């Protein structure tokens, strides 16, 4: 099956999908995006993803490109046309096309693109080895809660991690506190088994997976404490992990030179991953429409 993309109102072959050279997303990273997991053909937490999209657009004074219902329909269509069972759908909304000037006119029509990709590896029920991460200085701007396409610091950090043989980084602020990972939220488990993750604010992206995990953990009687934690604390933690749309819950077994726990994925993160998989397996077909 050849891949199909959505570009500004049209479904086109992926290889022929192009945007205008004066799209402000291209020239200024003037746009936001969402990555939504697809599980057995159903979207995971579509409503919260659309909420975050709307919040980001509002912050940037970009209008929604279409109603939530239409956006949801486009995503569904892209998933269907690409035959995605387990994978992701990617959505990007930019301010629009205009002659290159930093300032913008309010009448611009936002551009919207969507693609989808299979990721069967997401269906792994057990993570055997866990991940090693390196710490990097968080050099991003002060509104990391907005999911903008301006990802250069994350790109550089993740490239550095890859060169070190690691899939992720823990980003650290000027006070030595972990903000989040490169494309995921960061967590640790303290010696009493409490789940610790940084509270929401301008410093981190409000991860949709993080949000669902906080709820699932609390519902299951696990204690979740939303507070900042330092890199040193994470290195001495019982467990650490990161969470995202594509990784769900990924145990961290080493941070820089520090081995976490016994160097194997821990029981708390395994339990949380299992809870999350149960949650995914409980999705119902109205997942596409309930959100709109
Ligand atoms: N933090 C950053 C910087 C991210 O890029 C992402 C996802 O791409 C996340 C956290 C996790 O967010 P979500 O769970 O919504 O995928």
mmCIF file of C-alpha atoms and ligand atoms in Angstrom:
data_model
loop_
_atom_site.group_PDB
_atom_site.id
_atom_site.type_symbol
_atom_site.label_atom_id
_atom_site.label_comp_id
_atom_site.label_asym_id
_atom_site.label_seq_id
_atom_site.Cartn_x
_atom_site.Cartn_y
_atom_site.Cartn_z
ATOM 1 C CA UNK A 1 0.000 0.000 0.000
ATOM 2 C CA UNK A 2 1.547 3.346 -0.986
ATOM 3 C CA UNK A 3 1.592 6.048 1.658
ATOM 4 C CA UNK A 4 -0.889 8.892 1.540
ATOM 5 C CA UNK A 5 -0.475 12.311 3.149
ATOM 6 C CA UNK A 6 -2.941 15.085 3.778
ATOM 7 C CA UNK A 7 -1.861 18.570 2.664
ATOM 8 C CA UNK A 8 -4.184 21.558 2.932
ATOM 9 C CA UNK A 9 -7.404 19.915 1.909
ATOM 10 C CA UNK A 10 -6.055 17.153 -0.340
ATOM 11 C CA UNK A 11 -4.996 13.544 0.115
ATOM 12 C CA UNK A 12 -1.890 13.033 -2.003
ATOM 13 C CA UNK A 13 0.766 10.346 -2.488
ATOM 14 C CA UNK A 14 3.364 10.796 0.251
ATOM 15 C CA UNK A 15 6.231 11.186 -2.234
ATOM 16 C CA UNK A 16 4.396 14.023 -4.003
ATOM 17 C CA UNK A 17 3.303 15.856 -0.835
ATOM 18 C CA UNK A 18 4.811 19.341 -0.727
ATOM 19 C CA UNK A 19 4.266 22.656 1.019
ATOM 20 C CA UNK A 20 4.835 26.202 -0.206
ATOM 21 C CA UNK A 21 8.370 27.608 0.213
ATOM 22 C CA UNK A 22 6.944 30.603 2.063
ATOM 23 C CA UNK A 23 4.977 28.544 4.533
ATOM 24 C CA UNK A 24 5.852 30.120 7.880
ATOM 25 C CA UNK A 25 6.297 26.694 9.369
ATOM 26 C CA UNK A 26 9.255 26.225 7.035
ATOM 27 C CA UNK A 27 10.749 29.680 7.495
ATOM 28 C CA UNK A 28 10.085 30.443 11.173
ATOM 29 C CA UNK A 29 9.010 27.128 12.748
ATOM 30 C CA UNK A 30 5.792 29.091 13.193
ATOM 31 C CA UNK A 31 3.474 26.204 13.984
ATOM 32 C CA UNK A 32 2.553 23.390 16.323
ATOM 33 C CA UNK A 33 2.196 19.653 15.943
ATOM 34 C CA UNK A 34 0.742 16.580 17.564
ATOM 35 C CA UNK A 35 1.733 12.926 17.414
ATOM 36 C CA UNK A 36 -1.155 10.624 18.282
ATOM 37 C CA UNK A 37 -0.741 6.915 18.855
ATOM 38 C CA UNK A 38 -2.944 4.540 16.883
ATOM 39 C CA UNK A 39 -3.706 1.279 18.617
ATOM 40 C CA UNK A 40 -5.613 -1.404 16.717
ATOM 41 C CA UNK A 41 -6.802 1.329 14.393
ATOM 42 C CA UNK A 42 -8.052 3.559 17.212
ATOM 43 C CA UNK A 43 -6.590 6.895 18.368
ATOM 44 C CA UNK A 44 -5.200 7.081 21.889
ATOM 45 C CA UNK A 45 -6.420 10.097 23.865
ATOM 46 C CA UNK A 46 -7.508 12.019 20.782
ATOM 47 C CA UNK A 47 -9.519 14.498 22.884
ATOM 48 C CA UNK A 48 -6.561 15.568 25.067
ATOM 49 C CA UNK A 49 -4.349 15.821 21.968
ATOM 50 C CA UNK A 50 -6.878 18.127 20.287
ATOM 51 C CA UNK A 51 -7.128 20.145 23.510
ATOM 52 C CA UNK A 52 -3.347 20.595 23.596
ATOM 53 C CA UNK A 53 -3.376 21.535 19.908
ATOM 54 C CA UNK A 54 -6.012 24.185 20.561
ATOM 55 C CA UNK A 55 -4.123 25.531 23.585
ATOM 56 C CA UNK A 56 -0.875 25.812 21.622
ATOM 57 C CA UNK A 57 -2.597 27.535 18.719
ATOM 58 C CA UNK A 58 -4.299 29.951 21.102
ATOM 59 C CA UNK A 59 -0.947 30.826 22.709
ATOM 60 C CA UNK A 60 0.490 31.549 19.253
ATOM 61 C CA UNK A 61 -2.652 33.358 18.043
ATOM 62 C CA UNK A 62 -3.132 30.913 15.187
ATOM 63 C CA UNK A 63 -6.776 29.983 14.471
ATOM 64 C CA UNK A 64 -7.786 26.322 14.363
ATOM 65 C CA UNK A 65 -7.488 25.290 10.686
ATOM 66 C CA UNK A 66 -10.901 23.596 10.891
ATOM 67 C CA UNK A 67 -13.336 22.413 13.532
ATOM 68 C CA UNK A 68 -12.256 19.632 15.910
ATOM 69 C CA UNK A 69 -14.668 17.338 14.107
ATOM 70 C CA UNK A 70 -13.063 18.022 10.737
ATOM 71 C CA UNK A 71 -9.532 17.698 12.124
ATOM 72 C CA UNK A 72 -10.495 14.368 13.712
ATOM 73 C CA UNK A 73 -12.034 13.251 10.418
ATOM 74 C CA UNK A 74 -8.844 14.094 8.495
ATOM 75 C CA UNK A 75 -6.729 12.150 10.987
ATOM 76 C CA UNK A 76 -9.051 9.177 10.767
ATOM 77 C CA UNK A 77 -8.956 9.283 6.983
ATOM 78 C CA UNK A 78 -5.148 9.427 6.915
ATOM 79 C CA UNK A 79 -5.011 6.438 9.268
ATOM 80 C CA UNK A 80 -7.539 4.552 7.154
ATOM 81 C CA UNK A 81 -5.935 5.356 3.804
ATOM 82 C CA UNK A 82 -2.568 4.186 5.121
ATOM 83 C CA UNK A 83 -3.984 1.034 6.689
ATOM 84 C CA UNK A 84 -2.476 1.787 10.095
ATOM 85 C CA UNK A 85 -3.132 -0.751 12.838
ATOM 86 C CA UNK A 86 -0.433 0.136 15.371
ATOM 87 C CA UNK A 87 1.452 3.325 14.704
ATOM 88 C CA UNK A 88 1.127 7.058 14.792
ATOM 89 C CA UNK A 89 -0.630 9.873 13.009
ATOM 90 C CA UNK A 90 1.256 13.164 12.772
ATOM 91 C CA UNK A 91 -0.508 16.509 12.507
ATOM 92 C CA UNK A 92 1.093 19.889 11.930
ATOM 93 C CA UNK A 93 -0.608 23.270 11.795
ATOM 94 C CA UNK A 94 1.385 26.298 10.658
ATOM 95 C CA UNK A 95 0.388 29.943 10.651
ATOM 96 C CA UNK A 96 0.151 29.969 6.865
ATOM 97 C CA UNK A 97 1.864 31.192 3.719
ATOM 98 C CA UNK A 98 3.061 34.798 3.413
ATOM 99 C CA UNK A 99 6.047 36.796 2.105
ATOM 100 C CA UNK A 100 8.891 36.315 4.582
ATOM 101 C CA UNK A 101 8.479 38.908 7.315
ATOM 102 C CA UNK A 102 8.723 38.225 11.030
ATOM 103 C CA UNK A 103 5.380 39.879 11.751
ATOM 104 C CA UNK A 104 2.168 38.429 10.420
ATOM 105 C CA UNK A 105 -1.251 39.491 9.193
ATOM 106 C CA UNK A 106 -4.166 38.120 11.161
ATOM 107 C CA UNK A 107 -6.029 37.097 8.020
ATOM 108 C CA UNK A 108 -3.644 34.242 7.135
ATOM 109 C CA UNK A 109 -5.136 30.823 6.465
ATOM 110 C CA UNK A 110 -3.382 28.210 8.614
ATOM 111 C CA UNK A 111 -1.815 25.321 6.762
ATOM 112 C CA UNK A 112 -2.440 21.791 7.913
ATOM 113 C CA UNK A 113 -0.632 18.592 7.044
ATOM 114 C CA UNK A 114 -1.011 15.045 8.331
ATOM 115 C CA UNK A 115 0.880 11.809 7.790
ATOM 116 C CA UNK A 116 0.678 8.363 9.347
ATOM 117 C CA UNK A 117 3.206 5.634 9.943
ATOM 118 C CA UNK A 118 3.144 2.042 11.148
ATOM 119 C CA UNK A 119 5.109 1.311 14.316
ATOM 120 C CA UNK A 120 4.526 -2.323 15.233
ATOM 121 C CA UNK A 121 7.306 -2.127 17.845
ATOM 122 C CA UNK A 122 4.944 -0.087 20.040
ATOM 123 C CA UNK A 123 3.031 -3.273 20.737
ATOM 124 C CA UNK A 124 5.887 -4.800 22.769
ATOM 125 C CA UNK A 125 4.417 -5.850 26.077
ATOM 126 C CA UNK A 126 7.722 -6.295 27.867
ATOM 127 C CA UNK A 127 10.803 -4.112 27.666
ATOM 128 C CA UNK A 128 13.687 -6.421 28.389
ATOM 129 C CA UNK A 129 16.783 -4.245 28.432
ATOM 130 C CA UNK A 130 15.520 -0.758 29.188
ATOM 131 C CA UNK A 131 17.218 2.367 27.884
ATOM 132 C CA UNK A 132 20.390 4.255 28.722
ATOM 133 C CA UNK A 133 20.166 8.038 28.680
ATOM 134 C CA UNK A 134 22.692 10.831 28.858
ATOM 135 C CA UNK A 135 22.089 14.142 30.598
ATOM 136 C CA UNK A 136 22.276 17.350 28.596
ATOM 137 C CA UNK A 137 21.825 20.992 29.466
ATOM 138 C CA UNK A 138 18.300 22.160 28.640
ATOM 139 C CA UNK A 139 18.986 25.053 26.259
ATOM 140 C CA UNK A 140 15.378 25.543 25.078
ATOM 141 C CA UNK A 141 13.174 28.631 25.295
ATOM 142 C CA UNK A 142 10.919 29.425 28.248
ATOM 143 C CA UNK A 143 7.614 28.146 26.794
ATOM 144 C CA UNK A 144 8.287 24.443 26.514
ATOM 145 C CA UNK A 145 4.631 23.780 27.284
ATOM 146 C CA UNK A 146 3.776 24.788 23.697
ATOM 147 C CA UNK A 147 4.349 21.921 21.276
ATOM 148 C CA UNK A 148 5.978 24.022 18.575
ATOM 149 C CA UNK A 149 7.817 22.589 15.609
ATOM 150 C CA UNK A 150 10.892 24.567 16.726
ATOM 151 C CA UNK A 151 12.707 21.444 17.929
ATOM 152 C CA UNK A 152 16.341 22.218 17.159
ATOM 153 C CA UNK A 153 17.602 21.908 20.771
ATOM 154 C CA UNK A 154 15.786 18.569 21.076
ATOM 155 C CA UNK A 155 17.200 17.453 17.734
ATOM 156 C CA UNK A 156 20.767 18.308 18.784
ATOM 157 C CA UNK A 157 20.306 16.637 22.174
ATOM 158 C CA UNK A 158 18.913 13.448 20.680
ATOM 159 C CA UNK A 159 21.650 13.324 18.059
ATOM 160 C CA UNK A 160 24.221 13.569 20.849
ATOM 161 C CA UNK A 161 22.451 10.722 22.638
ATOM 162 C CA UNK A 162 22.448 8.613 19.519
ATOM 163 C CA UNK A 163 26.185 9.146 19.080
ATOM 164 C CA UNK A 164 26.548 7.842 22.661
ATOM 165 C CA UNK A 165 24.421 4.795 21.844
ATOM 166 C CA UNK A 166 21.396 6.050 23.801
ATOM 167 C CA UNK A 167 17.807 6.531 22.604
ATOM 168 C CA UNK A 168 17.032 9.470 24.902
ATOM 169 C CA UNK A 169 18.402 12.293 27.031
ATOM 170 C CA UNK A 170 17.411 13.738 30.370
ATOM 171 C CA UNK A 171 17.487 17.518 30.003
ATOM 172 C CA UNK A 172 18.682 19.434 33.027
ATOM 173 C CA UNK A 173 17.957 23.053 33.925
ATOM 174 C CA UNK A 174 20.352 25.600 35.458
ATOM 175 C CA UNK A 175 19.515 24.395 38.977
ATOM 176 C CA UNK A 176 20.476 20.800 38.242
ATOM 177 C CA UNK A 177 16.833 19.707 38.050
ATOM 178 C CA UNK A 178 15.574 17.389 35.327
ATOM 179 C CA UNK A 179 13.030 19.113 33.099
ATOM 180 C CA UNK A 180 12.062 16.300 30.725
ATOM 181 C CA UNK A 181 13.587 13.992 28.142
ATOM 182 C CA UNK A 182 14.279 14.898 24.489
ATOM 183 C CA UNK A 183 10.877 13.777 23.193
ATOM 184 C CA UNK A 184 9.296 12.334 26.341
ATOM 185 C CA UNK A 185 8.531 13.207 29.948
ATOM 186 C CA UNK A 186 10.972 12.108 32.663
ATOM 187 C CA UNK A 187 10.071 10.166 35.798
ATOM 188 C CA UNK A 188 11.784 8.498 38.727
ATOM 189 C CA UNK A 189 10.721 6.123 41.484
ATOM 190 C CA UNK A 190 12.027 6.936 44.951
ATOM 191 C CA UNK A 191 13.181 4.430 47.544
ATOM 192 C CA UNK A 192 9.644 4.262 48.973
ATOM 193 C CA UNK A 193 8.211 3.316 45.567
ATOM 194 C CA UNK A 194 6.593 6.709 44.935
ATOM 195 C CA UNK A 195 6.368 7.902 41.346
ATOM 196 C CA UNK A 196 7.942 11.334 40.935
ATOM 197 C CA UNK A 197 7.508 13.575 37.909
ATOM 198 C CA UNK A 198 7.955 17.281 37.381
ATOM 199 C CA UNK A 199 4.758 19.342 37.758
ATOM 200 C CA UNK A 200 3.210 20.975 34.715
ATOM 201 C CA UNK A 201 4.254 24.527 33.944
ATOM 202 C CA UNK A 202 6.102 26.449 31.263
ATOM 203 C CA UNK A 203 9.208 24.290 31.766
ATOM 204 C CA UNK A 204 7.890 21.046 30.253
ATOM 205 C CA UNK A 205 5.499 19.779 27.638
ATOM 206 C CA UNK A 206 2.242 18.571 29.204
ATOM 207 C CA UNK A 207 2.635 15.048 27.847
ATOM 208 C CA UNK A 208 -0.605 13.277 27.057
ATOM 209 C CA UNK A 209 0.939 9.948 28.063
ATOM 210 C CA UNK A 210 2.143 11.492 31.327
ATOM 211 C CA UNK A 211 -1.386 12.715 31.987
ATOM 212 C CA UNK A 212 -2.945 9.307 31.428
ATOM 213 C CA UNK A 213 -0.226 7.556 33.460
ATOM 214 C CA UNK A 214 -0.784 9.857 36.438
ATOM 215 C CA UNK A 215 -4.460 8.941 36.363
ATOM 216 C CA UNK A 216 -3.949 5.216 35.833
ATOM 217 C CA UNK A 217 -1.327 5.042 38.589
ATOM 218 C CA UNK A 218 -3.518 6.880 41.102
ATOM 219 C CA UNK A 219 -6.540 4.763 40.188
ATOM 220 C CA UNK A 220 -4.418 1.674 40.871
ATOM 221 C CA UNK A 221 -3.431 3.019 44.313
ATOM 222 C CA UNK A 222 0.110 4.028 43.374
ATOM 223 C CA UNK A 223 1.401 7.256 44.879
ATOM 224 C CA UNK A 224 2.323 9.968 42.368
ATOM 225 C CA UNK A 225 4.168 13.072 43.533
ATOM 226 C CA UNK A 226 4.422 15.925 41.055
ATOM 227 C CA UNK A 227 7.558 17.778 42.088
ATOM 228 C CA UNK A 228 10.875 18.682 40.468
ATOM 229 C CA UNK A 229 13.716 16.201 40.991
ATOM 230 C CA UNK A 230 17.427 16.663 40.426
ATOM 231 C CA UNK A 231 19.684 14.722 38.105
ATOM 232 C CA UNK A 232 21.593 13.481 41.165
ATOM 233 C CA UNK A 233 18.375 12.230 42.736
ATOM 234 C CA UNK A 234 17.422 10.425 39.522
ATOM 235 C CA UNK A 235 20.828 8.757 39.364
ATOM 236 C CA UNK A 236 20.322 7.402 42.893
ATOM 237 C CA UNK A 237 16.667 6.473 42.316
ATOM 238 C CA UNK A 238 15.201 3.013 42.607
ATOM 239 C CA UNK A 239 13.905 3.313 39.049
ATOM 240 C CA UNK A 240 13.670 5.906 36.314
ATOM 241 C CA UNK A 241 11.736 5.949 33.060
ATOM 242 C CA UNK A 242 10.376 8.201 30.362
ATOM 243 C CA UNK A 243 6.904 8.361 28.845
ATOM 244 C CA UNK A 244 5.597 9.390 25.446
ATOM 245 C CA UNK A 245 3.098 8.607 22.727
ATOM 246 C CA UNK A 246 5.516 6.246 20.979
ATOM 247 C CA UNK A 247 7.384 4.779 23.963
ATOM 248 C CA UNK A 248 4.498 4.490 26.432
ATOM 249 C CA UNK A 249 6.600 3.729 29.540
ATOM 250 C CA UNK A 250 10.288 3.144 28.808
ATOM 251 C CA UNK A 251 12.461 2.057 31.763
ATOM 252 C CA UNK A 252 15.822 3.797 32.142
ATOM 253 C CA UNK A 253 18.625 1.536 33.367
ATOM 254 C CA UNK A 254 21.519 3.992 33.211
ATOM 255 C CA UNK A 255 21.920 7.780 33.357
ATOM 256 C CA UNK A 256 25.400 8.880 32.236
ATOM 257 C CA UNK A 257 27.699 6.543 34.193
ATOM 258 C CA UNK A 258 25.208 5.802 36.961
ATOM 259 C CA UNK A 259 23.444 2.441 36.822
ATOM 260 C CA UNK A 260 19.845 2.717 38.049
ATOM 261 C CA UNK A 261 18.764 0.100 40.591
ATOM 262 C CA UNK A 262 20.169 -3.265 39.564
ATOM 263 C CA UNK A 263 20.587 -2.183 35.947
ATOM 264 C CA UNK A 264 17.401 -3.906 34.812
ATOM 265 C CA UNK A 265 13.913 -2.452 34.215
ATOM 266 C CA UNK A 266 12.172 -2.162 37.572
ATOM 267 C CA UNK A 267 8.868 -3.533 38.801
ATOM 268 C CA UNK A 268 7.115 -0.167 39.218
ATOM 269 C CA UNK A 269 7.709 0.913 35.627
ATOM 270 C CA UNK A 270 6.747 -2.585 34.444
ATOM 271 C CA UNK A 271 3.480 -2.315 36.357
ATOM 272 C CA UNK A 272 2.767 1.110 34.941
ATOM 273 C CA UNK A 273 3.483 -0.095 31.395
ATOM 274 C CA UNK A 274 1.109 -3.017 31.950
ATOM 275 C CA UNK A 275 -1.597 -0.646 33.221
ATOM 276 C CA UNK A 276 -1.110 1.494 30.146
ATOM 277 C CA UNK A 277 -1.378 -1.490 27.806
ATOM 278 C CA UNK A 278 -4.590 -2.542 29.571
ATOM 279 C CA UNK A 279 -5.880 0.965 29.026
ATOM 280 C CA UNK A 280 -5.044 0.791 25.287
ATOM 281 C CA UNK A 281 -6.675 -2.601 24.949
ATOM 282 C CA UNK A 282 -9.829 -1.141 26.483
ATOM 283 C CA UNK A 283 -10.233 1.593 23.836
ATOM 284 C CA UNK A 284 -13.588 1.503 22.082
ATOM 285 C CA UNK A 285 -14.523 2.493 18.501
ATOM 286 C CA UNK A 286 -16.031 5.777 19.703
ATOM 287 C CA UNK A 287 -12.427 6.913 20.376
ATOM 288 C CA UNK A 288 -12.558 8.656 16.994
ATOM 289 C CA UNK A 289 -15.775 10.537 17.533
ATOM 290 C CA UNK A 290 -16.017 11.119 21.286
ATOM 291 C CA UNK A 291 -13.132 13.581 21.112
ATOM 292 C CA UNK A 292 -14.682 15.884 18.558
HETATM 293 N N1 LIG B 1 8.225 16.148 26.070
HETATM 294 C C1 LIG B 1 8.634 16.446 24.823
HETATM 295 C C2 LIG B 1 9.681 17.496 24.638
HETATM 296 C C3 LIG B 1 8.078 15.796 23.713
HETATM 297 O O1 LIG B 1 8.490 16.105 22.476
HETATM 298 C C4 LIG B 1 7.093 14.800 23.928
HETATM 299 C C5 LIG B 1 6.480 14.093 22.796
HETATM 300 O O2 LIG B 1 6.819 14.285 21.666
HETATM 301 C C6 LIG B 1 6.712 14.498 25.243
HETATM 302 C C7 LIG B 1 7.280 15.200 26.295
HETATM 303 C C8 LIG B 1 5.675 13.453 25.525
HETATM 304 O O3 LIG B 1 4.416 13.910 25.158
HETATM 305 P P1 LIG B 1 3.258 12.890 24.731
HETATM 306 O O4 LIG B 1 3.080 11.942 25.874
HETATM 307 O O5 LIG B 1 2.092 13.758 24.496
HETATM 308 O O6 LIG B 1 3.758 12.174 23.508
#
